[in-house]
mmCIF file of C-alpha atoms in Angstrom:
data_model
loop_
_atom_site.group_PDB
_atom_site.id
_atom_site.type_symbol
_atom_site.label_atom_id
_atom_site.label_comp_id
_atom_site.label_asym_id
_atom_site.label_seq_id
_atom_site.Cartn_x
_atom_site.Cartn_y
_atom_site.Cartn_z
ATOM 1 C CA ASP A 1 -14.308 -18.603 -15.092
ATOM 2 C CA ALA A 2 -11.699 -21.197 -13.452
ATOM 3 C CA GLY A 3 -9.188 -19.958 -11.302
ATOM 4 C CA VAL A 4 -5.627 -20.297 -10.490
ATOM 5 C CA THR A 5 -4.726 -24.223 -10.802
ATOM 6 C CA GLN A 6 -1.773 -26.589 -9.835
ATOM 7 C CA SER A 7 -0.475 -29.726 -9.757
ATOM 8 C CA PRO A 8 0.213 -31.930 -8.901
ATOM 9 C CA THR A 9 -1.722 -31.400 -4.707
ATOM 10 C CA HIS A 10 0.838 -33.664 -3.010
ATOM 11 C CA LEU A 11 4.042 -34.657 -3.967
ATOM 12 C CA ILE A 12 6.828 -36.651 -1.643
ATOM 13 C CA LYS A 13 10.566 -37.161 -3.767
ATOM 14 C CA THR A 14 14.174 -37.574 -2.047
ATOM 15 C CA ARG A 15 17.070 -35.580 -1.071
ATOM 16 C CA GLY A 16 19.067 -35.279 -4.542
ATOM 17 C CA GLN A 17 16.064 -35.569 -6.672
ATOM 18 C CA GLN A 18 14.704 -32.918 -8.860
ATOM 19 C CA VAL A 19 10.579 -32.143 -9.154
ATOM 20 C CA THR A 20 8.602 -29.666 -11.235
ATOM 21 C CA LEU A 21 5.486 -28.327 -10.766
ATOM 22 C CA ARG A 22 2.999 -26.870 -12.458
ATOM 23 C CA CYS A 23 0.502 -23.391 -12.491
ATOM 24 C CA SER A 24 -2.036 -22.461 -14.847
ATOM 25 C CA PRO A 25 -3.152 -18.636 -14.536
ATOM 26 C CA LYS A 26 -6.559 -17.803 -14.010
ATOM 27 C CA SER A 27 -8.100 -16.348 -17.535
ATOM 28 C CA GLY A 28 -7.392 -13.391 -18.973
ATOM 29 C CA HIS A 29 -3.457 -13.474 -16.089
ATOM 30 C CA ASP A 30 -0.219 -12.942 -18.106
ATOM 31 C CA THR A 31 1.850 -13.016 -15.697
ATOM 32 C CA VAL A 32 2.780 -15.460 -12.624
ATOM 33 C CA SER A 33 4.701 -15.450 -9.322
ATOM 34 C CA TRP A 34 5.944 -18.242 -7.376
ATOM 35 C CA TYR A 35 5.611 -18.386 -3.438
ATOM 36 C CA GLN A 36 6.944 -20.905 -0.966
ATOM 37 C CA GLN A 37 5.191 -21.159 2.577
ATOM 38 C CA ALA A 38 7.504 -23.796 5.516
ATOM 39 C CA LEU A 39 4.980 -24.800 7.568
ATOM 40 C CA GLY A 40 4.198 -22.105 9.945
ATOM 41 C CA GLN A 41 5.552 -19.245 7.736
ATOM 42 C CA GLY A 42 4.143 -16.137 5.697
ATOM 43 C CA PRO A 43 4.785 -17.307 1.669
ATOM 44 C CA GLN A 44 8.004 -15.986 0.188
ATOM 45 C CA PHE A 45 8.592 -15.418 -3.086
ATOM 46 C CA ILE A 46 10.355 -16.647 -5.481
ATOM 47 C CA PHE A 47 10.139 -15.389 -8.908
ATOM 48 C CA GLN A 48 7.392 -14.008 -11.534
ATOM 49 C CA TYR A 49 7.714 -14.571 -15.097
ATOM 50 C CA TYR A 50 5.826 -12.075 -17.464
ATOM 51 C CA GLU A 51 6.549 -12.484 -21.130
ATOM 52 C CA GLU A 52 7.977 -15.933 -20.724
ATOM 53 C CA GLU A 53 10.984 -14.141 -19.111
ATOM 54 C CA GLU A 54 11.690 -13.821 -15.609
ATOM 55 C CA ARG A 55 11.228 -10.625 -14.364
ATOM 56 C CA GLN A 56 11.846 -10.108 -10.469
ATOM 57 C CA ARG A 57 13.620 -12.805 -8.751
ATOM 58 C CA GLY A 58 13.820 -13.560 -4.996
ATOM 59 C CA ASN A 59 16.559 -14.777 -2.519
ATOM 60 C CA PHE A 60 16.546 -18.608 -3.424
ATOM 61 C CA PRO A 61 19.517 -20.435 -5.131
ATOM 62 C CA ASP A 62 20.236 -21.014 -8.668
ATOM 63 C CA ARG A 63 18.512 -24.460 -7.691
ATOM 64 C CA PHE A 64 14.901 -23.082 -8.076
ATOM 65 C CA SER A 65 14.396 -22.221 -11.740
ATOM 66 C CA GLY A 66 10.787 -21.679 -14.088
ATOM 67 C CA HIS A 67 9.565 -21.638 -16.792
ATOM 68 C CA GLN A 68 6.715 -19.823 -18.644
ATOM 69 C CA PHE A 69 4.987 -20.841 -21.668
ATOM 70 C CA PRO A 70 3.094 -18.592 -24.523
ATOM 71 C CA ASN A 71 0.077 -20.539 -23.138
ATOM 72 C CA TYR A 72 0.819 -18.191 -19.934
ATOM 73 C CA SER A 73 1.378 -21.658 -17.707
ATOM 74 C CA SER A 74 4.428 -21.813 -15.779
ATOM 75 C CA GLU A 75 6.240 -24.512 -14.573
ATOM 76 C CA LEU A 76 8.704 -24.883 -11.606
ATOM 77 C CA ASN A 77 11.802 -26.839 -11.033
ATOM 78 C CA VAL A 78 13.918 -27.411 -7.952
ATOM 79 C CA ASN A 79 17.141 -29.193 -8.441
ATOM 80 C CA ALA A 80 19.237 -32.168 -6.247
ATOM 81 C CA LEU A 81 16.185 -31.324 -3.556
ATOM 82 C CA LEU A 82 17.250 -30.499 0.529
ATOM 83 C CA LEU A 83 15.236 -31.303 3.277
ATOM 84 C CA GLY A 84 14.579 -27.682 4.135
ATOM 85 C CA ASP A 85 12.728 -27.696 0.504
ATOM 86 C CA SER A 86 9.833 -28.974 2.177
ATOM 87 C CA ALA A 87 6.721 -26.378 2.028
ATOM 88 C CA LEU A 88 3.771 -25.444 0.471
ATOM 89 C CA TYR A 89 4.392 -24.297 -3.111
ATOM 90 C CA LEU A 90 1.508 -21.561 -3.911
ATOM 91 C CA CYS A 91 1.531 -19.899 -7.523
ATOM 92 C CA ALA A 92 -0.212 -17.089 -8.036
ATOM 93 C CA SER A 93 -1.366 -14.971 -11.064
ATOM 94 C CA SER A 94 -2.209 -11.305 -11.782
ATOM 95 C CA PRO A 95 -2.802 -9.162 -14.954
ATOM 96 C CA ILE A 96 0.297 -7.144 -16.030
ATOM 97 C CA GLN A 97 -2.052 -4.017 -16.766
ATOM 98 C CA GLY A 98 -3.922 -3.174 -12.979
ATOM 99 C CA GLY A 99 -2.145 -5.538 -11.826
ATOM 100 C CA ASP A 100 -2.003 -4.898 -7.404
ATOM 101 C CA GLU A 101 -4.008 -7.892 -7.066
ATOM 102 C CA GLN A 102 -2.536 -11.451 -7.472
ATOM 103 C CA PHE A 103 -4.555 -14.738 -7.624
ATOM 104 C CA PHE A 104 -3.547 -18.022 -5.005
ATOM 105 C CA GLY A 105 -3.708 -21.515 -6.206
ATOM 106 C CA PRO A 106 -4.042 -24.188 -3.766
ATOM 107 C CA GLY A 107 -1.062 -24.770 -4.162
ATOM 108 C CA THR A 108 1.335 -27.995 -4.436
ATOM 109 C CA ARG A 109 2.775 -30.119 -0.796
ATOM 110 C CA LEU A 110 6.352 -30.905 -1.014
ATOM 111 C CA THR A 111 7.441 -33.492 1.317
ATOM 112 C CA VAL A 112 11.655 -34.338 0.568
ATOM 113 C CA LEU A 113 12.226 -36.953 2.484
ATOM 114 C CA ALA B 1 13.936 -2.772 1.551
ATOM 115 C CA GLN B 2 9.877 -3.404 2.342
ATOM 116 C CA SER B 3 8.991 -5.562 5.574
ATOM 117 C CA VAL B 4 6.258 -6.514 7.262
ATOM 118 C CA THR B 5 5.863 -7.731 11.017
ATOM 119 C CA GLN B 6 2.406 -8.889 12.058
ATOM 120 C CA LEU B 7 2.045 -8.936 16.333
ATOM 121 C CA GLY B 8 0.725 -11.503 18.027
ATOM 122 C CA SER B 9 1.236 -15.282 16.125
ATOM 123 C CA HIS B 10 -1.919 -16.705 17.645
ATOM 124 C CA VAL B 11 -5.516 -14.262 18.688
ATOM 125 C CA SER B 12 -8.127 -15.850 20.512
ATOM 126 C CA VAL B 13 -11.590 -14.439 20.648
ATOM 127 C CA SER B 14 -15.101 -15.248 21.735
ATOM 128 C CA GLU B 15 -17.617 -15.560 19.307
ATOM 129 C CA GLY B 16 -19.230 -12.270 18.664
ATOM 130 C CA ALA B 17 -16.304 -10.536 20.131
ATOM 131 C CA LEU B 18 -14.062 -7.925 18.496
ATOM 132 C CA VAL B 19 -11.527 -9.370 16.140
ATOM 133 C CA LEU B 20 -8.194 -6.933 16.206
ATOM 134 C CA LEU B 21 -5.311 -8.315 13.588
ATOM 135 C CA ARG B 22 -2.623 -6.136 14.236
ATOM 136 C CA CYS B 23 -0.256 -5.410 11.266
ATOM 137 C CA ASN B 24 2.728 -3.047 10.701
ATOM 138 C CA TYR B 25 4.861 -2.394 7.186
ATOM 139 C CA SER B 26 8.302 -0.751 5.777
ATOM 140 C CA SER B 27 7.871 0.786 3.114
ATOM 141 C CA SER B 28 10.504 3.004 1.131
ATOM 142 C CA VAL B 29 7.965 3.966 -0.960
ATOM 143 C CA PRO B 30 4.366 4.244 -1.312
ATOM 144 C CA PRO B 31 2.909 0.766 -0.126
ATOM 145 C CA TYR B 32 0.149 -1.655 -1.422
ATOM 146 C CA LEU B 33 -1.440 -2.947 1.487
ATOM 147 C CA PHE B 34 -2.880 -6.171 1.819
ATOM 148 C CA TRP B 35 -4.426 -8.921 4.121
ATOM 149 C CA TYR B 36 -4.968 -12.466 3.084
ATOM 150 C CA VAL B 37 -6.640 -15.445 4.589
ATOM 151 C CA GLN B 38 -5.750 -19.132 4.663
ATOM 152 C CA TYR B 39 -7.864 -21.924 5.705
ATOM 153 C CA PRO B 40 -6.405 -25.346 6.309
ATOM 154 C CA ASN B 41 -4.730 -27.156 3.122
ATOM 155 C CA GLN B 42 -5.852 -24.026 0.943
ATOM 156 C CA GLY B 43 -4.069 -21.704 -0.780
ATOM 157 C CA LEU B 44 -4.413 -17.706 0.099
ATOM 158 C CA GLN B 45 -7.926 -15.856 -0.242
ATOM 159 C CA LEU B 46 -7.899 -12.056 -0.914
ATOM 160 C CA LEU B 47 -9.431 -10.091 1.765
ATOM 161 C CA LEU B 48 -9.066 -6.789 0.904
ATOM 162 C CA LYS B 49 -5.918 -4.205 -0.328
ATOM 163 C CA TYR B 50 -5.062 -0.475 -0.169
ATOM 164 C CA THR B 51 -4.080 1.220 -3.117
ATOM 165 C CA SER B 52 -3.302 4.812 -2.498
ATOM 166 C CA ALA B 53 -7.407 5.502 -2.336
ATOM 167 C CA ALA B 54 -9.490 5.391 0.989
ATOM 168 C CA THR B 55 -7.573 4.768 3.823
ATOM 169 C CA LEU B 56 -10.387 3.032 5.206
ATOM 170 C CA VAL B 57 -10.602 -0.300 3.400
ATOM 171 C CA LYS B 58 -14.190 -3.000 3.553
ATOM 172 C CA GLY B 59 -13.333 -6.079 2.707
ATOM 173 C CA ILE B 60 -15.566 -9.532 2.065
ATOM 174 C CA ASN B 61 -16.668 -10.954 5.117
ATOM 175 C CA GLY B 62 -17.364 -8.583 7.206
ATOM 176 C CA PHE B 63 -13.549 -6.916 7.876
ATOM 177 C CA GLU B 64 -11.880 -4.029 7.366
ATOM 178 C CA ALA B 65 -8.573 -2.513 7.191
ATOM 179 C CA GLU B 66 -7.354 1.304 8.124
ATOM 180 C CA PHE B 67 -4.247 2.683 6.571
ATOM 181 C CA LYS B 68 -2.211 4.879 8.932
ATOM 182 C CA LYS B 69 1.037 6.312 7.562
ATOM 183 C CA SER B 70 1.793 7.705 10.726
ATOM 184 C CA GLU B 71 1.833 4.620 12.678
ATOM 185 C CA THR B 72 2.872 3.015 9.272
ATOM 186 C CA SER B 73 -0.116 0.472 10.322
ATOM 187 C CA PHE B 74 -2.436 -1.479 8.394
ATOM 188 C CA HIS B 75 -4.921 -3.110 11.438
ATOM 189 C CA LEU B 76 -7.807 -5.755 10.226
ATOM 190 C CA THR B 77 -10.753 -5.457 12.330
ATOM 191 C CA LYS B 78 -14.258 -6.983 11.723
ATOM 192 C CA PRO B 79 -16.651 -6.529 14.736
ATOM 193 C CA SER B 80 -18.103 -9.641 16.169
ATOM 194 C CA ALA B 81 -16.406 -13.133 15.330
ATOM 195 C CA HIS B 82 -17.749 -16.002 13.851
ATOM 196 C CA MET B 83 -16.880 -19.837 13.977
ATOM 197 C CA SER B 84 -16.142 -19.574 10.311
ATOM 198 C CA ASP B 85 -13.435 -17.112 10.508
ATOM 199 C CA ALA B 86 -10.915 -19.138 12.551
ATOM 200 C CA ALA B 87 -8.189 -19.086 10.104
ATOM 201 C CA GLU B 88 -4.600 -18.344 9.455
ATOM 202 C CA TYR B 89 -3.918 -14.295 8.212
ATOM 203 C CA PHE B 90 -1.226 -12.383 6.464
ATOM 204 C CA CYS B 91 -1.057 -8.835 5.950
ATOM 205 C CA ALA B 92 1.491 -8.702 3.274
ATOM 206 C CA VAL B 93 3.124 -5.726 0.922
ATOM 207 C CA SER B 94 4.132 -4.522 -1.829
ATOM 208 C CA ASP B 95 5.606 -1.491 -3.540
ATOM 209 C CA ALA B 96 3.609 0.799 -6.366
ATOM 210 C CA ASN B 97 5.488 -1.150 -9.224
ATOM 211 C CA GLN B 98 2.094 -3.497 -11.106
ATOM 212 C CA GLY B 99 2.224 -7.177 -10.223
ATOM 213 C CA GLY B 100 4.840 -6.272 -7.983
ATOM 214 C CA LYS B 101 6.633 -9.509 -5.322
ATOM 215 C CA LEU B 102 4.517 -9.442 -2.533
ATOM 216 C CA ILE B 103 6.438 -9.440 1.202
ATOM 217 C CA PHE B 104 4.574 -11.382 3.958
ATOM 218 C CA GLY B 105 3.919 -11.341 7.271
ATOM 219 C CA GLN B 106 4.426 -14.299 9.401
ATOM 220 C CA GLY B 107 1.214 -14.625 10.111
ATOM 221 C CA THR B 108 -1.603 -14.687 12.858
ATOM 222 C CA GLU B 109 -3.532 -17.413 13.401
ATOM 223 C CA LEU B 110 -7.052 -16.897 14.651
ATOM 224 C CA SER B 111 -9.305 -19.274 17.177
ATOM 225 C CA VAL B 112 -12.382 -18.178 17.674
ATOM 226 C CA LYS B 113 -14.227 -20.155 20.919
ATOM 227 C CA PRO B 114 -18.469 -20.932 21.057
#
């Protein structure tokens, strides 16, 4: 049983560019959440998707947007990249029924130069 | 609003010694509480969770945590540290809403000396 997978593993971009990160949830899971983990800090919630709609959103600007596909996979898009967007981006999945536990992927390391 | 405070950004213990990582939470609703571990360059792995059942929760790798409502605490312990326990540990809280967002503490780095 495959767990949560994310791609790419690493990414280097320059300021002002746009980036798309991808996530496939654990089999049987229909809810996907995205977190940003800056160096030396705990993860911060960006948003959560269920039934292809954003259910909850953290305190992140509109430059951060997402999408969920019918197969439950998800994308995180960040526009107009800033140096401060450099971080590890984590995807987590859970089942909407009994979904108190979130399973995390290995993350995508984004570096903005 | 919910929040988590982890006391001590770095804890160092000797192999075989007791591990105690502290976590205090703030929540206006009954909380769900979690401990996650993160090894270098990896994602988060769930150690254990409290979801309003037994207050003493046993997790993987010999870890356990006790939910104390009166102290708003959820400290993580392990009787005997192993070298492989060296990692970053995060305490997190969510509300009882299924699949709700996790609020994480700043993390505690555990070092284990031989």
